[in-house]
Amino acid sequence: MMKKLSVKNQFRLGTALILVFFCSGFSLLEYKYQKDFATQSIYKETALHLATADATRTYVKDILRPRITELLPDGEFVREAMSTTYLGREVMARIREKFPDFTYKRAAFDPVNPVNRADEFERRMLEWFRENPNRRQWSGIIKKGNHSYYAQLNAIYAEKECLTCHGDPRDAPPKMIEIYGGKGGFGYREGQVVAADAVLIPVDVMFMRIKEKAIWVFLIGGGALVFLFGFFYLLFNRTVILSLRDLITTFSSITGEETALKNVGPADEIDQLKEAFEAVASHLSSAHEDLKASETKYRRLFEASQDAILICDAGSRLEDINDAGIALFGFRNRAEALEIETFYQLFWDGRRAAALMGEIDRNGAVREYEVEMVDRVGRQMVVLITAHRRQEEGRAAGGFVAVLRDITEKRRMDKHLAQTEKLAAMGQLAAGVAHEINNPLGVISLYSNLIAKTAPADPQIQKDLKVIHKHARHCKEIVESLLRFARRSDPKKVSCDIHAVIDEVLGVLTHRLESGSIEVSRRFAADLPPVTADTGQMKQVFMNLFLNAAQAMPEGGRITVTTGFKDPGMLEVRITDTGSGIAPKDLDRIFDPFFTTKGPGAGTGLGLSVTYGIIEQHDGRIEVESAPGSGTTFVIHLPLDSVPGET
Ligand code: ADP
């Protein structure tokens, strides 16, 4: 392939061609114009000379010769006054003395005077006039020897008057025959082309000057244009070429390819720019594709993540949230989630949020930060947050990305497991202790009874024996409840109506509650499906809970029993009292065996742990909500036999 010129050289070559073409064209036009102008002037000059010669001849023919003929005797001929040719030549010779730049000749094929004999050119012209009788004049440039001339020729026709001298020689004046001889210039016929007046003006020098002038125009004009184009070239180089090269370098740096500014090869700067541009375009297009693919990949990861992902700006305002996040906080859709003022709103305690932000700011990231958060309707949940400060390219630092995992259920399960394990261990211990104590207690009771029967009737001994007996019985009661707690016999489940169970327990406790000024309100759900449960154990559960509630309200109060369905397929029973409430430090311990806040002899601390065990054996769960002074609510969840509304 032929090497392509650089844009710079293309410009140079183009400019040079334009210069040559333009200057040559202009000079040629100038030359032609000058030449035409000069030719026209010469034409006028030759026409004037010919007109002078013609006027002289006409005067001689029409005025002078007839007058002289009258004066002279017959046969006389005075050449100086009667020959039109002679007089014409003489007058023209005199004019030439003043204006020597032309030659005049009356050329004839066969002249009377041999000096007028036509040369080669004139002979051709005379023949041409004869062949073209309607043409009386010819003018043009001719070459004679080494010189060029402008020639104008007028044809001369023989007239009637001419035939006197140039017809038959016998009719010609004898004096004329005497002067010229009778050889030439006779035999003319009227209307025949017999001669031509020819005026020639040399044009060599004039045309040479015009040519020189045209060359000067070419040189000066060319020089001026070279200067002008030189200036344009510098300007072009500065504004276009350098910019082009910069552009190519920039493009190359974008693609990372060293394609720019090749001084070899078939490409000029425009081609290189085109190549570089195409490279950039394809680079951009593939980068765009990559970006789109990566964006789609990360978007999919973001959307498909089972953990909630939140992206916040520097002002802790949500910028984006994935579906898991929307579901976690119970938002209806993304738009609703993005409307919240700040991330802080999602925390149970704003101070914890501030502490979390402080840690992200300090360390750049936090890992598995456990914190309580709330959803849109205020439900509390335990969440593990892993977050890092955003440091994206081309973006002011600030904001963070947080991955949230809801561990509420896990925490509850852990607690439940720990409680179950604790209960199992305590149960084993309790059973062991109860067995060990049961026998000595039986022995103590037996022997104290024997002593009472066999001992003398000493009232003091009888009194002491009664004390022993009473405490032994109390111990036996504790041992029995310990064994009940430890035994954990499989519940004998039957389908039962939980409302009826509650009513029965409340019926047994009526006297106790009324005497303690405690009101009971029932908010029972209608159409409650039956629950499969051990009725006896259920009675024990409600008995424990109602007695605890009553004990927490020594001054009286209200117990509210509410039943309903919150989670699908689960019965919820809420027992709320208006009692003393439970201190936060005790909340985690109330289900522990032997935990009691009641005085010695007033409580064993086994009621709630037995209750817990029974509910667990029924595949349910029990929770407590309480704060000191605001009463306590125990919530029991039990599986229903069928989903309400379905038959
Ligand atoms: P006891 O009743 O023998 O103390 P429990 O296991 O039934 O044992 O109860 C453990 C503790 O839980 C109680 O000592 C009491 O401090 C607390 N408690 C239980 N129910 C209530 C309630 N309704 N109001 C206030 N505190 C309660």
XYZ file of C-alpha atoms and ligand atoms in Angstrom:
674
model
C 0.000 0.000 0.000
C 1.241 3.475 -0.848
C 2.318 5.540 2.091
C -0.275 8.174 2.773
C 0.900 11.720 3.256
C 0.487 13.319 6.629
C -2.226 15.950 6.866
C 0.543 18.524 7.097
C 2.081 17.352 3.822
C -1.327 16.995 2.205
C -1.926 20.611 3.096
C 1.472 21.585 1.705
C 0.962 19.695 -1.556
C -2.600 20.940 -1.922
C -1.463 24.482 -1.325
C 1.361 24.183 -3.855
C -1.013 22.804 -6.509
C -3.533 25.540 -5.847
C -0.767 28.131 -6.019
C 0.559 26.858 -9.341
C -2.895 26.460 -10.809
C -4.148 29.793 -9.580
C -1.061 31.804 -10.523
C -0.740 30.155 -13.949
C -4.403 30.678 -14.647
C -4.284 34.270 -13.573
C -1.110 34.980 -15.551
C -2.508 33.287 -18.652
C -5.697 35.299 -18.398
C -3.664 38.474 -17.957
C -1.485 37.544 -20.943
C -4.502 36.808 -23.103
C -6.246 40.023 -22.109
C -3.179 42.146 -22.782
C -2.599 40.407 -26.072
C -6.213 40.879 -27.197
C -6.045 44.503 -26.180
C -2.782 45.034 -28.073
C -4.126 43.167 -31.086
C -7.186 45.366 -31.129
C -5.026 48.510 -31.005
C -2.859 47.209 -33.829
C -5.935 46.351 -35.819
C -7.082 49.962 -35.522
C -3.634 51.186 -36.505
C -3.422 48.967 -39.607
C -7.012 49.905 -40.525
C -6.037 53.586 -40.331
C -3.004 53.088 -42.544
C -5.044 51.172 -45.081
C -7.751 53.845 -44.961
C -5.055 56.509 -45.662
C -3.745 54.548 -48.610
C -7.249 53.951 -49.912
C -8.208 57.634 -49.493
C -5.107 58.694 -51.452
C -5.920 56.271 -54.244
C -9.568 57.289 -54.415
C -8.601 60.935 -54.566
C -6.162 60.260 -57.402
C -8.649 58.062 -59.255
C -11.665 60.292 -58.836
C -10.244 63.836 -58.798
C -6.606 64.206 -59.683
C -6.243 61.812 -62.636
C -9.332 62.979 -64.552
C -8.251 66.640 -64.117
C -4.680 65.988 -65.279
C -5.972 63.907 -68.168
C -8.023 66.904 -69.260
C -4.996 69.185 -69.124
C -2.567 66.850 -70.828
C -2.552 66.027 -74.556
C -3.705 62.448 -75.424
C -1.248 59.659 -74.693
C 0.568 61.610 -72.042
C 0.977 59.969 -68.615
C 2.379 61.689 -65.548
C 3.136 58.923 -63.027
C 3.519 61.281 -60.011
C -0.016 62.598 -60.520
C -1.926 59.808 -62.192
C -0.759 56.442 -60.846
C -2.854 55.524 -57.838
C -0.308 52.903 -56.847
C 2.600 55.298 -57.088
C 0.878 58.045 -55.195
C -0.407 55.655 -52.543
C 3.079 54.257 -52.000
C 4.641 57.719 -51.887
C 2.131 59.027 -49.313
C 2.586 55.934 -47.175
C 6.378 56.270 -47.432
C 6.067 59.743 -46.033
C 3.856 58.604 -43.215
C 6.383 55.904 -42.406
C 9.047 58.560 -41.975
C 7.053 59.734 -38.951
C 5.658 56.337 -37.874
C 8.236 53.782 -38.950
C 6.583 50.875 -37.102
C 4.705 49.502 -40.078
C 5.267 48.473 -43.678
C 2.912 49.118 -46.541
C 2.779 47.390 -49.870
C 0.349 47.190 -52.756
C 0.960 43.608 -53.729
C -0.125 42.273 -57.135
C 0.366 39.040 -59.066
C 1.648 40.855 -62.069
C 2.333 44.538 -61.233
C 3.267 47.274 -63.605
C 6.066 48.163 -61.210
C 8.076 45.060 -60.209
C 8.584 46.316 -56.577
C 4.938 45.624 -56.022
C 5.186 41.955 -56.973
C 3.485 39.828 -54.343
C 5.668 37.594 -52.157
C 4.721 34.067 -51.169
C 2.320 35.116 -48.373
C 0.718 37.889 -50.377
C 0.266 35.583 -53.344
C -1.578 33.085 -51.105
C -3.759 35.878 -49.786
C -4.558 37.145 -53.282
C -5.599 33.653 -54.273
C -7.704 33.420 -51.110
C -9.471 36.726 -51.989
C -10.141 35.388 -55.456
C -11.578 32.178 -54.032
C -13.701 34.094 -51.520
C -15.121 36.981 -53.545
C -17.346 38.123 -50.671
C -14.343 38.660 -48.379
C -12.691 42.013 -48.935
C -10.446 42.085 -45.951
C -8.269 39.734 -43.879
C -6.254 40.380 -40.720
C -4.166 38.153 -38.435
C -0.745 37.261 -37.065
C 1.725 35.920 -39.547
C 5.268 34.662 -39.421
C 7.831 35.987 -41.854
C 11.369 34.774 -41.417
C 12.070 34.874 -37.690
C 9.575 37.628 -36.956
C 5.879 37.802 -36.259
C 3.682 40.527 -37.683
C 0.162 41.657 -37.447
C -1.057 41.834 -41.028
C -4.174 43.453 -42.500
C -4.925 43.100 -46.187
C -7.633 44.802 -48.289
C -8.484 43.312 -51.663
C -8.306 45.689 -54.660
C -10.759 45.032 -57.487
C -10.251 46.214 -61.065
C -12.734 48.974 -61.929
C -13.797 50.348 -65.258
C -11.443 53.375 -65.008
C -8.523 51.037 -64.322
C -8.942 49.262 -67.630
C -7.758 52.396 -69.545
C -4.218 51.815 -68.254
C -4.372 48.103 -67.265
C -6.639 46.624 -69.936
C -5.181 46.085 -73.367
C -1.576 47.502 -73.510
C -2.388 48.926 -76.857
C -5.012 51.181 -75.184
C -2.612 52.281 -72.398
C -0.995 55.748 -72.574
C 2.236 55.443 -74.570
C 4.057 57.458 -71.943
C 3.166 54.782 -69.314
C 4.402 52.016 -71.577
C 7.516 54.031 -71.971
C 8.008 54.314 -68.161
C 7.088 50.747 -67.091
C 7.395 48.778 -70.309
C 4.434 46.854 -71.614
C 5.006 43.654 -69.842
C 3.283 43.738 -66.428
C 0.028 45.068 -65.140
C -2.217 44.521 -68.167
C -5.114 42.347 -69.084
C -7.244 43.316 -66.035
C -10.891 42.461 -66.149
C -13.507 44.537 -64.405
C -14.405 43.214 -60.948
C -11.315 40.985 -60.804
C -9.065 40.925 -57.675
C -5.877 42.388 -59.053
C -3.979 43.454 -55.964
C -4.141 43.822 -52.217
C -3.100 46.641 -49.904
C -1.090 45.056 -47.105
C -0.053 46.756 -43.872
C 2.224 44.770 -41.514
C 3.203 45.750 -38.002
C 5.848 43.706 -36.141
C 4.493 42.273 -32.872
C 7.462 40.260 -31.545
C 8.641 42.886 -29.114
C 5.156 43.849 -27.992
C 4.109 40.261 -27.366
C 7.409 39.607 -25.614
C 6.690 42.485 -23.262
C 3.201 41.212 -22.572
C 4.658 37.786 -21.854
C 7.224 39.271 -19.484
C 4.482 41.189 -17.741
C 2.472 37.976 -17.356
C 5.547 36.241 -15.912
C 5.975 39.078 -13.449
C 2.350 38.803 -12.485
C 2.903 35.067 -11.979
C 6.006 35.632 -9.838
C 4.726 38.523 -7.737
C 1.259 37.031 -7.334
C 2.776 33.607 -6.580
C 5.155 35.146 -4.032
C 2.311 36.964 -2.308
C 0.217 33.823 -2.272
C 3.148 31.741 -0.963
C 3.448 34.218 1.870
C -0.309 34.096 2.501
C -0.473 30.314 2.386
C 2.626 30.102 4.585
C 0.739 32.089 7.161
C -2.300 29.866 6.723
C -0.074 26.813 7.057
C 1.348 28.029 10.366
C -2.137 28.778 11.570
C -3.382 25.404 10.357
C -0.468 23.614 11.992
C -1.091 25.380 15.241
C -4.829 25.089 15.396
C -5.555 21.858 13.570
C -2.503 19.573 13.441
C -1.397 20.100 17.034
C -4.971 19.714 18.268
C -5.347 16.589 16.177
C -2.205 15.113 17.673
C -3.289 16.024 21.178
C -6.617 14.385 20.497
C -4.972 11.210 19.197
C -2.671 11.081 22.232
C -5.652 11.559 24.546
C -7.642 8.857 22.788
C -4.678 6.507 22.901
C -4.219 7.068 26.594
C -7.913 6.204 27.105
C -7.620 2.900 25.283
C -4.096 2.255 26.525
C -3.008 1.420 22.984
C 0.083 2.974 21.470
C -1.540 3.661 18.115
C -0.981 7.354 18.030
C 1.313 9.418 15.858
C 2.653 6.752 13.605
C 4.865 8.480 11.125
C 4.921 5.460 8.893
C 2.215 3.428 7.297
C -0.732 4.264 5.138
C -2.537 6.461 7.658
C -2.532 10.247 7.983
C -3.538 12.068 11.166
C -7.215 12.019 10.208
C -7.058 8.253 9.619
C -5.167 7.827 12.881
C -7.717 9.973 14.621
C -10.456 7.891 13.055
C -8.689 4.709 14.189
C -8.121 6.127 17.647
C -11.710 7.298 17.781
C -12.964 3.884 16.701
C -10.686 2.293 19.309
C -12.071 4.643 21.957
C -15.624 3.960 20.777
C -15.144 0.204 20.940
C -13.254 0.567 24.224
C -16.107 2.640 25.618
C -18.704 0.271 24.266
C -16.981 -2.765 25.788
C -16.383 -0.836 29.016
C -20.056 0.064 28.971
C -20.984 -3.572 28.404
C -18.637 -4.666 31.207
C -20.083 -2.011 33.443
C -23.598 -3.083 32.596
C -22.724 -6.740 33.202
C -21.022 -5.883 36.476
C -23.864 -3.573 37.457
C -26.364 -6.349 36.680
C -24.229 -8.854 38.605
C -23.976 -6.642 41.652
C -27.594 -5.556 41.360
C -28.586 -9.234 41.327
C -26.379 -9.909 44.368
C -27.869 -6.858 46.069
C -31.434 -7.835 45.240
C -31.059 -11.543 45.893
C -29.285 -11.145 49.212
C -31.226 -12.720 52.071
C -29.621 -10.179 54.360
C -30.939 -6.664 54.282
C -28.568 -4.232 52.524
C -28.894 -0.507 53.053
C -26.894 2.223 51.320
C -26.874 5.575 53.091
C -25.474 8.968 52.133
C -23.324 11.228 54.303
C -26.462 12.550 56.007
C -27.498 8.964 56.967
C -30.377 9.194 54.495
C -31.291 5.996 52.683
C -30.126 5.968 49.068
C -31.018 2.380 48.307
C -32.367 -0.683 50.038
C -32.826 -4.238 48.774
C -35.960 -6.381 48.937
C -34.778 -8.175 52.092
C -34.390 -4.743 53.751
C -37.850 -3.654 52.645
C -39.311 -6.869 54.065
C -37.285 -6.636 57.309
C -38.608 -3.185 58.144
C -42.107 -3.922 56.815
C -42.093 -1.189 54.172
C -44.681 -1.486 51.433
C -42.148 -0.719 48.722
C -38.743 0.843 48.058
C -40.185 4.333 47.580
C -41.724 4.245 51.044
C -38.416 3.059 52.530
C -36.457 5.846 50.824
C -38.859 8.432 52.184
C -37.716 8.040 55.800
C -35.720 10.959 57.085
C -32.733 9.061 58.450
C -31.339 5.651 59.206
C -31.542 6.589 62.927
C -35.315 6.224 62.771
C -34.901 2.479 62.414
C -33.262 2.106 65.848
C -35.007 1.314 69.113
C -32.650 3.609 70.913
C -31.172 6.550 68.976
C -28.102 6.561 71.205
C -27.172 3.091 69.981
C -27.417 4.368 66.412
C -25.132 7.297 67.211
C -22.643 4.919 68.841
C -22.696 2.712 65.746
C -22.081 5.704 63.447
C -19.244 6.840 65.689
C -17.600 3.447 65.359
C -17.984 3.422 61.575
C -16.452 6.897 61.432
C -13.560 5.942 63.663
C -12.700 2.518 62.301
C -14.120 2.746 58.794
C -16.195 -0.367 59.458
C -18.049 -2.412 62.066
C -18.519 -6.140 62.182
C -21.582 -7.921 63.582
C -22.650 -5.032 65.768
C -25.669 -6.223 67.756
C -28.364 -3.643 68.193
C -32.130 -3.356 68.707
C -34.024 -1.906 65.803
C -37.702 -1.302 65.045
C -39.760 -1.882 61.967
C -42.332 0.453 60.419
C -45.016 -0.545 62.924
C -42.683 -0.359 65.924
C -41.935 -4.076 66.343
C -38.650 -4.491 68.137
C -36.015 -6.774 66.698
C -32.429 -7.734 67.342
C -30.184 -7.081 64.365
C -26.531 -7.766 63.594
C -25.031 -4.943 61.534
C -21.891 -5.227 59.429
C -21.129 -1.912 57.795
C -18.331 0.005 56.092
C -17.786 3.595 55.126
C -18.372 4.334 51.441
C -15.266 5.214 49.502
C -16.331 5.123 45.894
C -14.269 6.572 43.095
C -15.417 9.943 41.855
C -17.648 10.470 44.868
C -17.138 12.581 47.986
C -16.397 10.389 50.987
C -19.258 9.829 53.381
C -22.158 7.564 53.927
C -21.981 3.855 54.479
C -23.188 0.491 53.296
C -24.753 -1.750 55.940
C -25.657 -5.410 55.830
C -28.304 -6.278 58.416
C -29.228 -9.700 59.710
C -32.312 -10.164 61.829
C -31.345 -12.443 64.741
C -34.442 -11.857 66.864
C -35.672 -15.384 66.358
C -32.206 -16.825 66.858
C -31.763 -14.908 70.087
C -35.164 -16.124 71.282
C -34.299 -19.681 70.347
C -30.899 -19.423 72.061
C -32.574 -18.135 75.179
C -35.184 -20.817 74.948
C -32.527 -23.504 74.484
C -30.512 -22.193 77.394
C -33.656 -22.121 79.515
C -34.560 -25.673 78.484
C -31.052 -26.924 79.220
C -31.082 -25.142 82.534
C -34.423 -26.651 83.381
C -33.293 -30.119 82.386
C -30.184 -29.878 84.558
C -32.154 -28.448 87.443
C -34.797 -31.144 86.942
C -32.189 -33.886 87.221
C -30.691 -32.277 90.296
C -34.102 -31.693 91.819
C -35.171 -35.275 91.167
C -31.959 -36.606 92.777
C -32.299 -34.332 95.804
C -36.028 -35.073 96.158
C -35.409 -38.807 96.130
C -32.654 -38.500 98.682
C -34.750 -36.249 100.913
C -38.018 -38.120 100.408
C -36.925 -41.223 102.333
C -35.425 -39.411 105.379
C -38.542 -37.204 105.399
C -40.747 -40.321 105.461
C -38.593 -41.707 108.284
C -38.857 -38.384 110.207
C -42.656 -38.367 109.797
C -42.951 -42.058 110.724
C -40.787 -41.764 113.829
C -42.365 -38.526 114.963
C -45.754 -40.243 114.694
C -44.406 -43.276 116.623
C -43.007 -41.014 119.347
C -46.316 -39.178 119.526
C -48.111 -42.487 120.082
C -45.586 -44.116 122.417
C -44.122 -41.150 124.314
C -45.614 -40.191 127.655
C -48.191 -37.567 127.563
C -45.754 -34.764 128.014
C -47.427 -31.705 126.543
C -44.115 -30.074 125.643
C -42.951 -33.167 123.705
C -46.335 -33.304 121.935
C -45.993 -29.624 121.002
C -42.434 -30.127 119.685
C -43.525 -33.199 117.768
C -46.273 -31.118 116.076
C -43.651 -28.554 114.952
C -41.487 -31.375 113.576
C -44.512 -32.842 111.838
C -45.581 -29.509 110.334
C -42.151 -28.720 108.877
C -41.744 -32.274 107.663
C -45.053 -31.918 105.784
C -43.938 -28.596 104.306
C -40.721 -30.249 103.180
C -42.750 -33.072 101.665
C -44.831 -30.529 99.715
C -41.668 -28.953 98.334
C -40.307 -32.367 97.484
C -43.546 -33.243 95.721
C -43.505 -30.089 93.610
C -39.829 -30.731 92.912
C -40.700 -34.211 91.727
C -43.566 -32.795 89.643
C -41.159 -30.335 88.076
C -38.577 -33.018 87.509
C -40.858 -35.759 86.379
C -41.944 -34.089 83.149
C -44.317 -36.849 82.248
C -45.594 -36.820 78.669
C -48.770 -34.730 78.507
C -51.982 -36.603 77.811
C -53.200 -34.388 75.020
C -56.842 -34.192 74.031
C -58.737 -31.678 71.968
C -59.923 -29.049 74.369
C -61.600 -25.686 74.515
C -59.054 -23.330 76.058
C -61.759 -20.796 77.010
C -63.440 -23.490 79.100
C -60.118 -24.329 80.804
C -59.517 -20.656 81.673
C -63.084 -20.247 82.925
C -62.748 -23.326 85.150
C -59.515 -22.075 86.738
C -60.963 -18.608 87.245
C -64.041 -20.266 88.798
C -61.848 -22.081 91.357
C -60.070 -18.801 92.148
C -63.209 -16.641 92.353
C -63.146 -16.392 96.143
C -59.418 -15.629 96.255
C -59.690 -12.946 93.610
C -62.788 -11.308 94.952
C -61.353 -11.161 98.466
C -58.283 -9.482 97.011
C -60.407 -6.858 95.135
C -59.254 -8.164 91.793
C -61.471 -7.789 88.756
C -61.244 -10.137 85.844
C -62.071 -9.183 82.284
C -62.232 -11.668 79.454
C -61.644 -10.674 75.864
C -62.135 -13.984 74.189
C -61.882 -14.400 70.448
C -65.039 -15.685 68.781
C -64.978 -19.055 66.963
C -61.801 -20.247 68.627
C -60.757 -23.600 67.183
C -59.929 -26.324 69.711
C -56.406 -26.839 70.986
C -54.813 -30.216 71.522
C -53.507 -30.101 75.080
C -53.272 -31.844 78.414
C -56.195 -30.215 80.233
C -54.764 -30.865 83.689
C -51.403 -29.322 82.785
C -53.128 -26.359 81.160
C -55.141 -25.773 84.324
C -51.881 -25.810 86.275
C -50.375 -23.210 83.847
C -53.274 -20.789 84.198
C -53.498 -21.400 87.948
C -49.811 -20.399 88.327
C -50.194 -17.310 86.162
C -53.410 -16.077 87.845
C -51.979 -16.687 91.337
C -48.768 -14.814 90.454
C -50.853 -11.950 89.056
C -52.965 -11.867 92.198
C -49.868 -11.892 94.384
C -48.457 -8.958 92.411
C -51.597 -6.938 93.219
C -51.905 -6.987 97.032
C -53.956 -3.788 96.852
C -56.275 -5.234 94.189
C -56.408 -4.552 90.477
C -57.440 -6.104 87.232
C -56.567 -9.239 85.340
C -57.364 -9.148 81.620
C -57.403 -12.369 79.645
C -57.312 -11.880 75.890
C -57.358 -14.647 73.302
C -56.745 -14.238 69.596
C -54.652 -15.291 66.596
C -51.679 -13.222 65.629
C -49.392 -15.719 63.950
C -51.177 -18.016 61.539
C -52.093 -21.370 63.077
C -51.236 -20.206 66.616
C -53.461 -19.321 69.516
C -52.348 -16.343 71.573
C -53.451 -15.964 75.180
C -52.461 -12.742 76.941
C -52.789 -12.472 80.703
C -52.280 -8.913 81.788
C -52.298 -7.637 85.328
C -52.013 -4.156 86.766
C -49.578 -5.284 89.446
C -46.094 -4.327 90.555
C -44.385 -5.410 87.338
C -40.979 -7.056 87.122
C -37.617 -5.329 87.382
C -35.570 -5.577 84.125
C -32.771 -7.399 85.965
C -35.239 -10.130 86.985
C -36.935 -10.502 83.623
C -34.402 -13.004 82.347
C -34.548 -15.089 85.483
C -38.225 -15.518 86.340
C -38.455 -18.825 84.461
C -35.485 -20.234 86.393
C -36.362 -22.876 88.983
C -36.227 -21.602 92.544
C -36.107 -17.989 91.435
C -38.509 -16.079 93.609
C -38.811 -12.584 94.928
C -41.319 -13.672 97.483
C -40.399 -14.094 101.140
C -39.474 -17.438 102.719
C -42.414 -19.782 102.728
C -44.393 -17.521 100.345
C -43.018 -18.914 97.065
C -40.967 -21.821 95.893
C -39.808 -20.237 92.634
C -40.998 -23.288 90.754
C -44.351 -22.045 89.366
C -43.064 -20.361 86.200
C -40.427 -22.987 85.477
C -43.121 -25.697 85.621
C -45.345 -23.499 83.430
C -42.494 -23.029 80.950
C -41.885 -26.777 80.784
C -45.565 -27.543 80.163
C -45.927 -24.960 77.356
C -42.768 -26.246 75.722
C -44.086 -29.822 75.832
C -47.143 -28.504 73.956
C -44.910 -27.084 71.179
C -45.795 -23.590 72.273
C -43.917 -20.695 73.794
C -44.374 -18.278 76.653
C -43.093 -14.694 76.747
C -43.265 -11.896 79.241
C -43.619 -8.144 78.787
C -43.261 -6.058 81.902
C -41.900 -2.928 83.426
C -41.872 -2.031 87.136
C -45.072 -0.213 88.104
C -46.856 -0.852 84.805
C -48.050 -4.377 85.304
C -47.098 -7.584 83.601
C -48.330 -9.456 80.572
C -47.628 -13.131 79.992
C -48.211 -14.221 76.406
C -48.754 -17.886 75.604
C -48.646 -19.185 72.044
C -50.113 -22.617 71.399
C -50.586 -24.444 68.123
C -54.205 -24.632 66.998
C -55.773 -27.807 65.634
C -56.910 -25.919 62.557
C -56.499 -22.485 61.082
C -59.434 -20.251 62.080
C -61.920 -19.765 59.287
C -60.864 -23.016 57.597
C -62.861 -26.152 58.158
P -43.036 -17.953 92.983
O -44.366 -17.494 92.576
O -43.049 -19.125 93.874
O -42.103 -16.878 93.388
P -42.721 -18.313 90.226
O -41.812 -19.119 89.385
O -44.166 -18.506 89.958
O -42.363 -18.547 91.672
O -42.385 -16.806 90.013
C -41.078 -16.361 90.012
C -41.037 -14.890 90.284
O -41.565 -14.173 89.157
C -41.872 -14.366 91.363
O -41.199 -14.493 92.618
C -42.119 -12.922 91.026
O -41.041 -12.138 91.424
C -42.149 -12.960 89.562
N -43.503 -12.931 89.049
C -44.186 -13.913 88.481
N -45.380 -13.478 88.053
C -45.442 -12.165 88.349
C -46.436 -11.146 88.123
N -47.599 -11.394 87.566
N -46.143 -9.902 88.558
C -44.962 -9.615 89.127
N -43.988 -10.528 89.313
C -44.237 -11.802 88.964
